Short mmCIF file of C-alpha atoms and ligand atoms in Angstrom, two decimals:
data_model
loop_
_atom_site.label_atom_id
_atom_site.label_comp_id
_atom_site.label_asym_id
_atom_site.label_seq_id
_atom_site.Cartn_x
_atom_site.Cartn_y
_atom_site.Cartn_z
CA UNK A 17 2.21 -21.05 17.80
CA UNK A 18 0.03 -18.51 18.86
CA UNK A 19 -2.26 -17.50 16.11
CA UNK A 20 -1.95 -13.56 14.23
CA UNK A 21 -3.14 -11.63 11.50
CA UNK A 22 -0.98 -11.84 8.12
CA UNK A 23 -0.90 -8.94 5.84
CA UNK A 24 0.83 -8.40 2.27
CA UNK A 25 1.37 -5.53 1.65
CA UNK A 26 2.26 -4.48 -1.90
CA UNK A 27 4.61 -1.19 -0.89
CA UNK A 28 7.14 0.19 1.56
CA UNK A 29 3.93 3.10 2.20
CA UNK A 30 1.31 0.93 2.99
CA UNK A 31 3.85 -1.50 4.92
CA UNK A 32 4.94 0.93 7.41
CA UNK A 33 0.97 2.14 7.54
CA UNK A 34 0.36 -1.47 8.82
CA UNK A 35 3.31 -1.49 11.10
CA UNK A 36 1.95 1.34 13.41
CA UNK A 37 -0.29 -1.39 14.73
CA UNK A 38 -0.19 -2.69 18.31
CA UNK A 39 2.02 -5.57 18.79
CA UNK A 40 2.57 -5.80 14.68
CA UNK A 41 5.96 -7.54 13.44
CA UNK A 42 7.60 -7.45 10.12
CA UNK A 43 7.95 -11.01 8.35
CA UNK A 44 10.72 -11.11 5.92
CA UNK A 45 12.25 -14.84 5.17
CA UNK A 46 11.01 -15.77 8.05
CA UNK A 47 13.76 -18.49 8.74
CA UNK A 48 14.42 -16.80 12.64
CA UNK A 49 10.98 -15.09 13.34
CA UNK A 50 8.97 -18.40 12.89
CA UNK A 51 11.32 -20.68 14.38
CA UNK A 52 10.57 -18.02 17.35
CA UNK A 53 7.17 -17.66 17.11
CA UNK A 54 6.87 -21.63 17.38
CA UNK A 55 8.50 -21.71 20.49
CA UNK A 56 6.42 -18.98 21.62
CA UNK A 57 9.67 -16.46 22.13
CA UNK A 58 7.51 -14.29 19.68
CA UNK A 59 3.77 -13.97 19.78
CA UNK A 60 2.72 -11.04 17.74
CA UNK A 61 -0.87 -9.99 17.13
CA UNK A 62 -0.27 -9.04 13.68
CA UNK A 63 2.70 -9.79 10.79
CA UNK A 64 3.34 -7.76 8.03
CA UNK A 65 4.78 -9.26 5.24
CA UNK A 66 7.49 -7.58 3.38
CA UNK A 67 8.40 -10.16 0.47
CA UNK A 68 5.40 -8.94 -1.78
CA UNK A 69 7.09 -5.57 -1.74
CA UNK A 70 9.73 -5.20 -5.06
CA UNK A 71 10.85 -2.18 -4.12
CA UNK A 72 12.75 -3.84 -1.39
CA UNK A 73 14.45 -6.78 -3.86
CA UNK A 74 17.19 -6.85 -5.98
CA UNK A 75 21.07 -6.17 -6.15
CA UNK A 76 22.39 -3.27 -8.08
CA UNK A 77 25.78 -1.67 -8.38
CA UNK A 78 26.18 2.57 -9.28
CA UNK A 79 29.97 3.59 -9.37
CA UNK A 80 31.70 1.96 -6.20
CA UNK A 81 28.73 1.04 -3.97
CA UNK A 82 26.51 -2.02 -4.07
CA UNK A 83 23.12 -1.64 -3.21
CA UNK A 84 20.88 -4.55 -1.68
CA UNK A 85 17.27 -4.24 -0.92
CA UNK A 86 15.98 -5.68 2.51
CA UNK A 87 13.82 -8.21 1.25
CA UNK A 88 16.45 -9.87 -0.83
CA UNK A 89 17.09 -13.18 -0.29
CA UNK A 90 20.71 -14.67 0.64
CA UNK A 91 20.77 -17.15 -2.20
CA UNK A 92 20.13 -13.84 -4.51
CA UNK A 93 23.23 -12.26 -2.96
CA UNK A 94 25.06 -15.30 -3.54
CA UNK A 95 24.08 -15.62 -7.22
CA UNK A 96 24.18 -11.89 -7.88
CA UNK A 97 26.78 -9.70 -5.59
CA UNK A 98 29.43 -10.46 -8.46
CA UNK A 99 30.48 -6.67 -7.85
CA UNK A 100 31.79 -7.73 -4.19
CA UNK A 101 32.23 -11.35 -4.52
CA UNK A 102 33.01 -11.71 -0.47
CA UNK A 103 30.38 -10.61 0.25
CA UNK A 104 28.74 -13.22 -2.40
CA UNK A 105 30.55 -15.96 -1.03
CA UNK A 106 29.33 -14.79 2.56
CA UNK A 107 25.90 -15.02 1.20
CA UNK A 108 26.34 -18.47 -0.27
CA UNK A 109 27.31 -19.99 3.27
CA UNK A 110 24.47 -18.78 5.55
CA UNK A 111 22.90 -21.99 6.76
CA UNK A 112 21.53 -24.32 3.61
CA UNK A 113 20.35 -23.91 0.56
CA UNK A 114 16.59 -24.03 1.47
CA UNK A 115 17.20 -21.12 4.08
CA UNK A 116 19.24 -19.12 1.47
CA UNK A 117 16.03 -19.30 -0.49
CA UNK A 118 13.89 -17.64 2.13
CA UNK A 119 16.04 -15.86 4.24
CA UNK A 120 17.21 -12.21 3.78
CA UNK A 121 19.64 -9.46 4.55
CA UNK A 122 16.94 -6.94 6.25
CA UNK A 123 15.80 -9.85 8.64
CA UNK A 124 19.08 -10.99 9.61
CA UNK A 125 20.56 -7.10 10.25
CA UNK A 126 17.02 -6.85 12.27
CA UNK A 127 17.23 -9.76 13.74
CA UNK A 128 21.23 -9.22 15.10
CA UNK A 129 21.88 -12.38 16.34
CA UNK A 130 25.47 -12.34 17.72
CA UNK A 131 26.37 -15.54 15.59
CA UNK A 132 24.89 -14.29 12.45
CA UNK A 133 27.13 -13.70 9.35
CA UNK A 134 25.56 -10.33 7.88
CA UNK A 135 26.13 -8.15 10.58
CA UNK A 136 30.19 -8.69 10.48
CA UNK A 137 29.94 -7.25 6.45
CA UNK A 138 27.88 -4.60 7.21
CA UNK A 139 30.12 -3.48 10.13
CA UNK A 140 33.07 -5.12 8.41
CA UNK A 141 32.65 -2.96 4.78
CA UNK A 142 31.42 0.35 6.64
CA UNK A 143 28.19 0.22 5.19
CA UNK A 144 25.01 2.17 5.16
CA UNK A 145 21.74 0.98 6.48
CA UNK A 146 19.10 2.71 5.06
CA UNK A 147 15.56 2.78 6.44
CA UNK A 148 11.92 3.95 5.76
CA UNK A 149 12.94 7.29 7.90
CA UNK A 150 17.18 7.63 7.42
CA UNK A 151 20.56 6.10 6.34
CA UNK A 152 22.03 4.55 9.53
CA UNK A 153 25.78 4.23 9.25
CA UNK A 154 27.08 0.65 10.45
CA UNK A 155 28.90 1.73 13.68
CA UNK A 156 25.86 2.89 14.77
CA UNK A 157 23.22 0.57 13.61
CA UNK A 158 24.35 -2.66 16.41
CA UNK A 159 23.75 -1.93 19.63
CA UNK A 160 24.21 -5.16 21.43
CA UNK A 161 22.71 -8.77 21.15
CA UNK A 162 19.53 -9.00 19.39
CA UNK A 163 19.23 -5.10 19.69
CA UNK A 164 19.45 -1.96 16.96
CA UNK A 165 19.37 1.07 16.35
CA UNK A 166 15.81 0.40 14.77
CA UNK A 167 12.21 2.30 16.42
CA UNK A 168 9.28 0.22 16.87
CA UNK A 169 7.46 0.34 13.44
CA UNK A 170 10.83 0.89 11.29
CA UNK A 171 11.95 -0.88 8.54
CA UNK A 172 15.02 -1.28 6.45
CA UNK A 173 14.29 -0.82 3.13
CA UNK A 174 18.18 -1.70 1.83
CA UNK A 175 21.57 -1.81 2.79
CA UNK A 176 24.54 0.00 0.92
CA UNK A 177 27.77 -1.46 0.58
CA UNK A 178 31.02 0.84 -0.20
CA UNK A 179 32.71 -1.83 -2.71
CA UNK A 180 36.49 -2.30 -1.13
CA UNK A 181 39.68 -3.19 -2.75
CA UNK A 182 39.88 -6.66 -1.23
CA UNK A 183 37.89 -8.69 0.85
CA UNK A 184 37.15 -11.82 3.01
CA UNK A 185 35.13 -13.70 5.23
CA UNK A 186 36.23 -16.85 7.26
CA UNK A 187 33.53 -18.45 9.37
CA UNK A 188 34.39 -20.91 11.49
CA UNK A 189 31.30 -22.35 11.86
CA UNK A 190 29.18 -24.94 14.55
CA UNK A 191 28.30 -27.65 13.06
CA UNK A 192 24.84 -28.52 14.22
CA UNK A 193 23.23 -25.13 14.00
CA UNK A 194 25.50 -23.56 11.37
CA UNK A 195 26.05 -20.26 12.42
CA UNK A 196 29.10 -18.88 12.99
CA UNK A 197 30.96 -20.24 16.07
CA UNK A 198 33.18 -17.31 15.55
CA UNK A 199 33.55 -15.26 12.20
CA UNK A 200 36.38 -12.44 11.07
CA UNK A 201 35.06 -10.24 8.07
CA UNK A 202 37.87 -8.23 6.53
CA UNK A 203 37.82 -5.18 4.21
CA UNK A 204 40.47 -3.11 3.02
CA UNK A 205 39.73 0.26 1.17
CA UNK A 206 41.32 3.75 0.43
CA UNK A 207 40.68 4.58 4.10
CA UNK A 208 42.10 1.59 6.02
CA UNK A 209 41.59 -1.41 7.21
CA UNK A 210 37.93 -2.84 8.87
CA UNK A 211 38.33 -5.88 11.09
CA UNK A 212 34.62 -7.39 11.99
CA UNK A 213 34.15 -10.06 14.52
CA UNK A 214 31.00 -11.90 14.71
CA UNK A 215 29.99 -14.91 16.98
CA UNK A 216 32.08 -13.74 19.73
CA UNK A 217 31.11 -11.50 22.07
CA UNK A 218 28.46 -11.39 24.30
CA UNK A 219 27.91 -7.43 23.06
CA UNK A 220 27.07 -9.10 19.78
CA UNK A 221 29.27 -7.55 16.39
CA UNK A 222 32.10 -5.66 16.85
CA UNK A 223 35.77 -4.10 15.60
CA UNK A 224 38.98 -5.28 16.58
CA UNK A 225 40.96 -2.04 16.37
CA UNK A 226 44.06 -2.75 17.16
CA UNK A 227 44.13 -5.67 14.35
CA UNK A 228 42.67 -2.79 12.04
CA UNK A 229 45.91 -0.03 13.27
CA UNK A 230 48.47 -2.69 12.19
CA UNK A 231 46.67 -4.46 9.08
CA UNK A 232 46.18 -0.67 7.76
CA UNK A 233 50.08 -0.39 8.17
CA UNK A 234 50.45 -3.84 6.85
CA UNK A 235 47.84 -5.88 5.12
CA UNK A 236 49.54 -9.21 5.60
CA UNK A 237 48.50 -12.19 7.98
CA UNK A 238 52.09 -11.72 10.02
CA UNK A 239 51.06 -7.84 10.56
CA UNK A 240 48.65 -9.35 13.79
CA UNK A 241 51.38 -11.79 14.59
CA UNK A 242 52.39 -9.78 17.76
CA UNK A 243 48.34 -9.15 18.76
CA UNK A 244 46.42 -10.63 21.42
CA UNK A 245 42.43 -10.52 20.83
CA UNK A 246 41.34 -9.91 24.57
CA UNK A 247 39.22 -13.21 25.95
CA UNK A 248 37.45 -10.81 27.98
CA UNK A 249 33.44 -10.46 27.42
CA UNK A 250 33.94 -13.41 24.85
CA UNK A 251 31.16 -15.92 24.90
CA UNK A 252 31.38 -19.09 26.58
CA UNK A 253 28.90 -22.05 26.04
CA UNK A 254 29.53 -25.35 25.11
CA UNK A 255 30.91 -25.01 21.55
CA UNK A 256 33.77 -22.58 23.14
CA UNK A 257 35.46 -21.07 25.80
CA UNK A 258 35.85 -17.65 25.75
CA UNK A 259 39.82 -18.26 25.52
CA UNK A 260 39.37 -20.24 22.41
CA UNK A 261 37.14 -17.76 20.63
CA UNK A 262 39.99 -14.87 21.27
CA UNK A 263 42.03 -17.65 19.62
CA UNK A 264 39.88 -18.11 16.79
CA UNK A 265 39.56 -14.20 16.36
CA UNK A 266 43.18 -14.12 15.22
CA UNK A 267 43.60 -17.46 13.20
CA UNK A 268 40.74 -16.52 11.22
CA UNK A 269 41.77 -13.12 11.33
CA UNK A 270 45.18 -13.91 9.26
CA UNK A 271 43.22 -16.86 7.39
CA UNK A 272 40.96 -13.90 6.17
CA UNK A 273 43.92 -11.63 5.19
CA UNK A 274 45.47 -14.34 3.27
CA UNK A 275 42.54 -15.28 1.24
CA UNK A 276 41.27 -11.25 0.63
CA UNK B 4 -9.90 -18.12 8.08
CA UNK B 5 -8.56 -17.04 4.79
CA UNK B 6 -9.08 -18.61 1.69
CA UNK B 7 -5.44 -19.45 -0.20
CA UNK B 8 -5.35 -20.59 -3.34
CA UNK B 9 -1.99 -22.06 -4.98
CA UNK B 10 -0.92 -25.12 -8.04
CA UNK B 11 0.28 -27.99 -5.62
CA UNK B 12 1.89 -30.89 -8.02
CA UNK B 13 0.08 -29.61 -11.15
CA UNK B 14 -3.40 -29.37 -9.49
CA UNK B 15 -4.73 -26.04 -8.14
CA UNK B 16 -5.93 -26.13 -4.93
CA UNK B 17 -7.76 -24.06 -2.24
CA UNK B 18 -8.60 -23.96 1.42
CA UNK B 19 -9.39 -22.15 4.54
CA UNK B 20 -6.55 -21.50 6.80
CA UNK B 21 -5.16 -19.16 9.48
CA UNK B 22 -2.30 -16.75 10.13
CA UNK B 23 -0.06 -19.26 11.41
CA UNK B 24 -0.89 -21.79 9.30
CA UNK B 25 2.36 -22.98 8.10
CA UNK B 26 3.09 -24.53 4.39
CA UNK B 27 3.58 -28.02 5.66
CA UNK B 28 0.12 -27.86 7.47
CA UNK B 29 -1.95 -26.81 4.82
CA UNK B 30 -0.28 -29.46 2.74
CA UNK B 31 -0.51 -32.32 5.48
CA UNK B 32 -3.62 -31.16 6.67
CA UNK B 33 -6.05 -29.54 4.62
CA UNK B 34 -4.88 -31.49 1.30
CA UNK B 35 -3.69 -34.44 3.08
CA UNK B 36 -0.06 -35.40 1.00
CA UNK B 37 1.15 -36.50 4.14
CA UNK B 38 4.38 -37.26 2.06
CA UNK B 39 6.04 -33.91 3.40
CA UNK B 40 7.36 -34.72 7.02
CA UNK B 41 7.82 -32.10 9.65
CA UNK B 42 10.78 -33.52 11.55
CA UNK B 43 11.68 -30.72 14.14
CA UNK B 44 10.46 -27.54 15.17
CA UNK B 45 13.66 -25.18 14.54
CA UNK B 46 13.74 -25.18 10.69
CA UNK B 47 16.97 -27.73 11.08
CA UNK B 48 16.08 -31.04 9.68
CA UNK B 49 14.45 -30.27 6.10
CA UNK B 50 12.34 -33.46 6.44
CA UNK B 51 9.82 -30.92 4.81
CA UNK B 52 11.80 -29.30 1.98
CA UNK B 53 9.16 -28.78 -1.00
CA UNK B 54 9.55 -26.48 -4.05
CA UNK B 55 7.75 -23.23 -4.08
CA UNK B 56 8.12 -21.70 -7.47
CA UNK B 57 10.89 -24.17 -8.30
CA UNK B 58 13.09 -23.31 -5.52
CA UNK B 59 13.86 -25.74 -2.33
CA UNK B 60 12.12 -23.88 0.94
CA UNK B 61 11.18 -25.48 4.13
CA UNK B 62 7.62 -25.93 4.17
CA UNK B 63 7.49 -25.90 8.19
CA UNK B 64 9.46 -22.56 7.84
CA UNK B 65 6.93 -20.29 5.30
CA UNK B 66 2.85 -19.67 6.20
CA UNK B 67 0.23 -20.89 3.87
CA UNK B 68 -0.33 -17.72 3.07
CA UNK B 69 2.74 -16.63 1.68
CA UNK B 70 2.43 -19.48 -0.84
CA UNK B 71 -0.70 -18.08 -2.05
CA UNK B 72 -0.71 -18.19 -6.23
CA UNK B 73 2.71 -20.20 -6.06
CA UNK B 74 3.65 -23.53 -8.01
CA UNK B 75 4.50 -25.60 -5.15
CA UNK B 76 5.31 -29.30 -5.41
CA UNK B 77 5.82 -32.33 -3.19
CA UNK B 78 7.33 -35.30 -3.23
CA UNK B 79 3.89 -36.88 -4.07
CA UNK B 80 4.56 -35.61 -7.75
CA UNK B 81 7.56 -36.59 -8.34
CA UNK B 82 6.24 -40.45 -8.86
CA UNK B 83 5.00 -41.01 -12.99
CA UNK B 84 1.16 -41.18 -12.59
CA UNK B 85 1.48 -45.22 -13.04
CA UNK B 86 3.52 -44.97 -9.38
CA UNK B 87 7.00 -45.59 -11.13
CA UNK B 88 9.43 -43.95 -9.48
CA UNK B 89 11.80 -41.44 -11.00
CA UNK B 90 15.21 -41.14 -11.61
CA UNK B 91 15.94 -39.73 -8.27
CA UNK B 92 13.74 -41.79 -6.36
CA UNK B 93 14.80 -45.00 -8.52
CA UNK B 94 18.46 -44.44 -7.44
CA UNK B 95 17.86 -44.11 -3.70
CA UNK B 96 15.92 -47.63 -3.70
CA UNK B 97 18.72 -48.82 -5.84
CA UNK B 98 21.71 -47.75 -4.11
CA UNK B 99 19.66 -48.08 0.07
CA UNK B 100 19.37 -44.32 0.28
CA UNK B 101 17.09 -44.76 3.12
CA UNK B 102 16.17 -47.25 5.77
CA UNK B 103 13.63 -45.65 8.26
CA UNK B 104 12.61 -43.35 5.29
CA UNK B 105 11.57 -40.21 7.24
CA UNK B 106 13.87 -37.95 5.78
CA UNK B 107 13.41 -39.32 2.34
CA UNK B 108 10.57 -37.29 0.57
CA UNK B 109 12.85 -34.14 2.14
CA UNK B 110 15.99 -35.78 0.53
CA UNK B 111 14.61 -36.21 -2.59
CA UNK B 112 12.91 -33.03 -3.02
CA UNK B 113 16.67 -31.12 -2.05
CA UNK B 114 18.21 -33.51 -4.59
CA UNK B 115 15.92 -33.03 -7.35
CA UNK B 116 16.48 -28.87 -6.67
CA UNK B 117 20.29 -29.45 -6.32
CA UNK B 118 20.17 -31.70 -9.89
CA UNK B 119 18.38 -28.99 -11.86
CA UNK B 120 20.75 -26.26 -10.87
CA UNK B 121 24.43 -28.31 -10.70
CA UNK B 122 22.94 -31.34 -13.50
CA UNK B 123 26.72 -33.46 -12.35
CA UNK B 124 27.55 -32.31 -8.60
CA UNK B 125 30.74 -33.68 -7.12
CA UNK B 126 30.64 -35.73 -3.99
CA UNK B 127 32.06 -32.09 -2.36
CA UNK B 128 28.78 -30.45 -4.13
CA UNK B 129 26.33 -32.91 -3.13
CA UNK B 130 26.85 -33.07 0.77
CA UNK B 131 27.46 -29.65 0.90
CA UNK B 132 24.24 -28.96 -0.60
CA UNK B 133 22.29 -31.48 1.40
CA UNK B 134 23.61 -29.40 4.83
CA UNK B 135 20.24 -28.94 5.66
CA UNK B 136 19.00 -32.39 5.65
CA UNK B 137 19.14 -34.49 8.24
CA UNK B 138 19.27 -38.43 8.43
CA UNK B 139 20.01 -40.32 11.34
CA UNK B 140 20.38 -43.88 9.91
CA UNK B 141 21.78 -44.22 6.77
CA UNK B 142 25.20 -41.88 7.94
CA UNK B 143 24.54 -40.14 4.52
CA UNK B 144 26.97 -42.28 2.35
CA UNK B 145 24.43 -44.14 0.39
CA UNK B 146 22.33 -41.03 -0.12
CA UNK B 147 24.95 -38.98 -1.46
CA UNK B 148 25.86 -42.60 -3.97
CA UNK B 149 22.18 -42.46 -4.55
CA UNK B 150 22.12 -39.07 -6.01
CA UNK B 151 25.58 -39.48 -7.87
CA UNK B 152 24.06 -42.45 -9.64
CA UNK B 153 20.78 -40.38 -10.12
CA UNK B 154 22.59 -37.79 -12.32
CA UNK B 155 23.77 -40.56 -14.48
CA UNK B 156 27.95 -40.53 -12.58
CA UNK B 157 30.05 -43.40 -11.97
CA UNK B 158 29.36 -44.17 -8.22
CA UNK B 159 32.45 -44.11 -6.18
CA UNK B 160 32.66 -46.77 -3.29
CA UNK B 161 32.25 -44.15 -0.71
CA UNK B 162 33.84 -45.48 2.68
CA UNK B 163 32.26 -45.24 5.43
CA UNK B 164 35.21 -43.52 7.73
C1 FAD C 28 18.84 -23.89 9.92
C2 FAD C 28 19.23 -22.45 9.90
C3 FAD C 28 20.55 -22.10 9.75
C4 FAD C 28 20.95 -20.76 9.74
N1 FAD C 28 22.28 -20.44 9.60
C5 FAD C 28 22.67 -19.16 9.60
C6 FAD C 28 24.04 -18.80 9.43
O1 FAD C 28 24.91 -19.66 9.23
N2 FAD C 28 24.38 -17.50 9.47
C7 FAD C 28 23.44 -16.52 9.63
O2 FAD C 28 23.80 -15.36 9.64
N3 FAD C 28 22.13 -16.81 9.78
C8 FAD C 28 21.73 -18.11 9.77
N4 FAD C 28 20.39 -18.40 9.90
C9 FAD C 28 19.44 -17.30 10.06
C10 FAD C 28 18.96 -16.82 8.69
O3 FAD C 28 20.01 -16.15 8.03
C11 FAD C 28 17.74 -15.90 8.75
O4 FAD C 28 17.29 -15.81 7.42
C12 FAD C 28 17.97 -14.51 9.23
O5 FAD C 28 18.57 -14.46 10.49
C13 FAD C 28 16.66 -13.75 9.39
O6 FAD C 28 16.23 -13.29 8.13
P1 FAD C 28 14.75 -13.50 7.68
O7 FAD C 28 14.60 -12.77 6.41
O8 FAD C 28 14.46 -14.95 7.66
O9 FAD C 28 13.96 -12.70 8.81
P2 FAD C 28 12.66 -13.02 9.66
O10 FAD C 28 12.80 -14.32 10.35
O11 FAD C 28 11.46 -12.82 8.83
O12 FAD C 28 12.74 -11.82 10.69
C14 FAD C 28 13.73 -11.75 11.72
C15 FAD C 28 13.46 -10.51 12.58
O13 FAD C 28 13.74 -9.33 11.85
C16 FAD C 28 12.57 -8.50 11.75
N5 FAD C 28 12.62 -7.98 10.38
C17 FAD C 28 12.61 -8.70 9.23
N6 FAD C 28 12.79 -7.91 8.17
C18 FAD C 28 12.91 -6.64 8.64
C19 FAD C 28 13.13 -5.37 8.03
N7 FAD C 28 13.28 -5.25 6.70
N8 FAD C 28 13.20 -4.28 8.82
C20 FAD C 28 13.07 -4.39 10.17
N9 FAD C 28 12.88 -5.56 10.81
C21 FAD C 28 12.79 -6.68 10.05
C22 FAD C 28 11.41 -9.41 12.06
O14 FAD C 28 10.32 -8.71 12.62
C23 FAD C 28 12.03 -10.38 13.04
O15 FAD C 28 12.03 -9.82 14.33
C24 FAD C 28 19.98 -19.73 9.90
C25 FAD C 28 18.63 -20.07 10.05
C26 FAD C 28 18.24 -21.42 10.05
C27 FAD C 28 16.79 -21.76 10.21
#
């Protein structure tokens, strides 16, 4: 690894302050950026840690919306998203328990990966990312594998979560690395049905709407009985062809149903 | 260089180390308790797991300087000072929880986390928590009887299917 300068900053302020720096990357958990910096995929002159900052830890709940600051990590949400217990659950099966204990939500919405688990709740539940400069509403925050809606020298500071009626997650996952080899998050609230599909596409995160039209009509597993998820622009690698992810989609799509 | 300062095993310690200086290195290198193995280089293999603050991190995965003022310890404390072993490591000699022994000091250190939070894990509970350690020779069986007998459970005959 190539060698940088470390900073700790103690708030959000002085945080973004440090971030205006050339070639300067925010360090969160660090459980994807060093991996990456090891293999030299990331050589940044300067990181700026963000897990000395408070303001951006902790889990809180006000009416129907749970908030969760960027810094906090995934065995936190695990332990203490009781208010949205999918979402808990979620939390409590991102890799092991030693990357639970570093890892966090702002690094892994950052970050994007298109196997992650995060980004299907966040795009799943309709929430709100909120940054150092505005709230970014999920549907606009992904914008394709490994990219956001972020600027250079932005943070997210937390993420909001509207809570819904019901819930569920199903990850299917690969063994060896973990992540999801395809995942279906599912929310239902006053508004409809969300459908979120991570691990599948080469766009990264996104909505299957027609499973959305008929669960919203019919929240049971046979409602996407009749539906096809489209193979089309589906990964393919060695884990999966893009046929069996668009077969995946809609088993875990009903297993999710079933268990919300 | 930057000077970090942290309690490693009980003792507080300082040294000089860079940016990238990672957790395992300054432990490894600058204290030398070589007992914390670094076993790949993509945060898979928890051959390094430690405990900063009481909670099981990969060493190879967090910089030196983010463990600056922590309690971090290694498997070199988990011995009595005499060199007895304890419970945990007691039980995988017992019940051949390791044969090459590489992925040991990480094993034990996720065990004795996974014991203080879940004192009487299931079979279920124990390799589910051990998901991010890795052990090519023992095929895990003996590991997970190991740490069933360490938190003082009948030990099932686990077969090797
Ligand atoms: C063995 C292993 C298994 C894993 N399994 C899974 C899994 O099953 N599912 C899953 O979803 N993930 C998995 N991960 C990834 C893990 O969840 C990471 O924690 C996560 O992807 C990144 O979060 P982090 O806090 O570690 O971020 P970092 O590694 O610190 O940062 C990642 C990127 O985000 C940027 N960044 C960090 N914080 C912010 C912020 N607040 N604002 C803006 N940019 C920011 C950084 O600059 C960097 O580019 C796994 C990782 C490992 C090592």
């Amino acid at each position: 690894m190539y060698n940088f300068d470390f900073e700790q900053p103690a708030s959000v302020e002085a945080a973004v302050a440090a971030l205006q720096a050339e070639d300067t990357l925010p360090l969160s958990g660090g459980q994807t950026l060093i991996p990456s910096m090891k293999q030299r995929l990331n050589a940044p002159a300067k990181l700026v840690s963000l897990t000395g900052i408070d303001a951006l830890k902790g889990v809180s709940v006000d009416g129907g919306t749970l908030t969760i600051g960027a810094a906090t990590t995934h065995a936190t949400v695990a332990a203490e998203a009781t208010a949205y217990p999918a979402l808990a659950a979620l939390a409590g099966g991102i890799g092991d328990p030693a990357v639970r204990n570093r890892g966090t939500i702002g690094g892994s919405l950052a970050n994007n990966d298109p196997s992650a688990c995060y980004p299907s709740a966040v795009l799943g539940t309709g929430a709100t990312v909120v940054t150092n400069a505005r709230e970014i509403a999920a549907d606009d925050f992904f914008d394709g594998v490994f990219t956001t809606a972020l600027e250079e020298g932005e943070i997210i500071t937390a993420v909001k979560f509207p809570i819904p009626e019901k819930a569920n997650y199903q990850k299917f996952e690969q063994p060896a690395s973990r992540f999801a080899l395809t995942g279906v998050f599912v929310a239902k609230t006053a508004d409809g049905v969300r459908v979120a599909v991570t691990g599948a596409s080469e766009e990264g995160v996104f909505r299957w709407t027609e499973a959305e039209e008929a669960l919203s009509a019919n929240f049971t597993p046979e409602a996407v009985d009749g539906l096809t998820a489209s193979a089309d622009g589906l990964i393919s690698d060695l884990h999966g062809t893009p046929q069996y992810r668009a077969s995946l989609i809609k088993t875990l799509t009903k297993r999710a149903v079933a268990a919300a | 260089m930057t000077e970090v300062k942290m309690t490693v095993n009980g003792r507080e310690v300082s040294g000089d180390v860079e940016g990238r200086t990672l957790l395992s290195t300054f432990l490894r290198e600058n204290l030398g308790l070589t007992g914390t193995h670094v076993g790949c280089d993509t945060s898979q293999c928890g051959a390094c797991v430690v405990h900063v603050n009481g909670k099981a991190v990969k060493s190879c995965t967090m910089f030196a300087q983010e463990a600056a003022g922590a309690d971090v310890a290694t498997i070199e404390g988990q011995a009595g000072a005499d060199g007895s072993l304890n419970t945990i490591q007691q039980a995988f000699q017992d019940y051949h929880g390791l044969q090459c022994g590489f992925c040991t000091p990480g094993m034990v250190m996720s065990a004795a986390a996974l014991l203080k939070e879940n004192p009487k894990p299931t079979e279920a509970e124990i390799r589910n928590y051990l998901e991010g350690n890795i052990c090519r020779c023992t095929g895990y069986h003996n590991i997970v009887r190991a740490i069933m007998a360490a938190s003082g459970q009948d030990v099932p005959a686990v077969a090797a299917e």
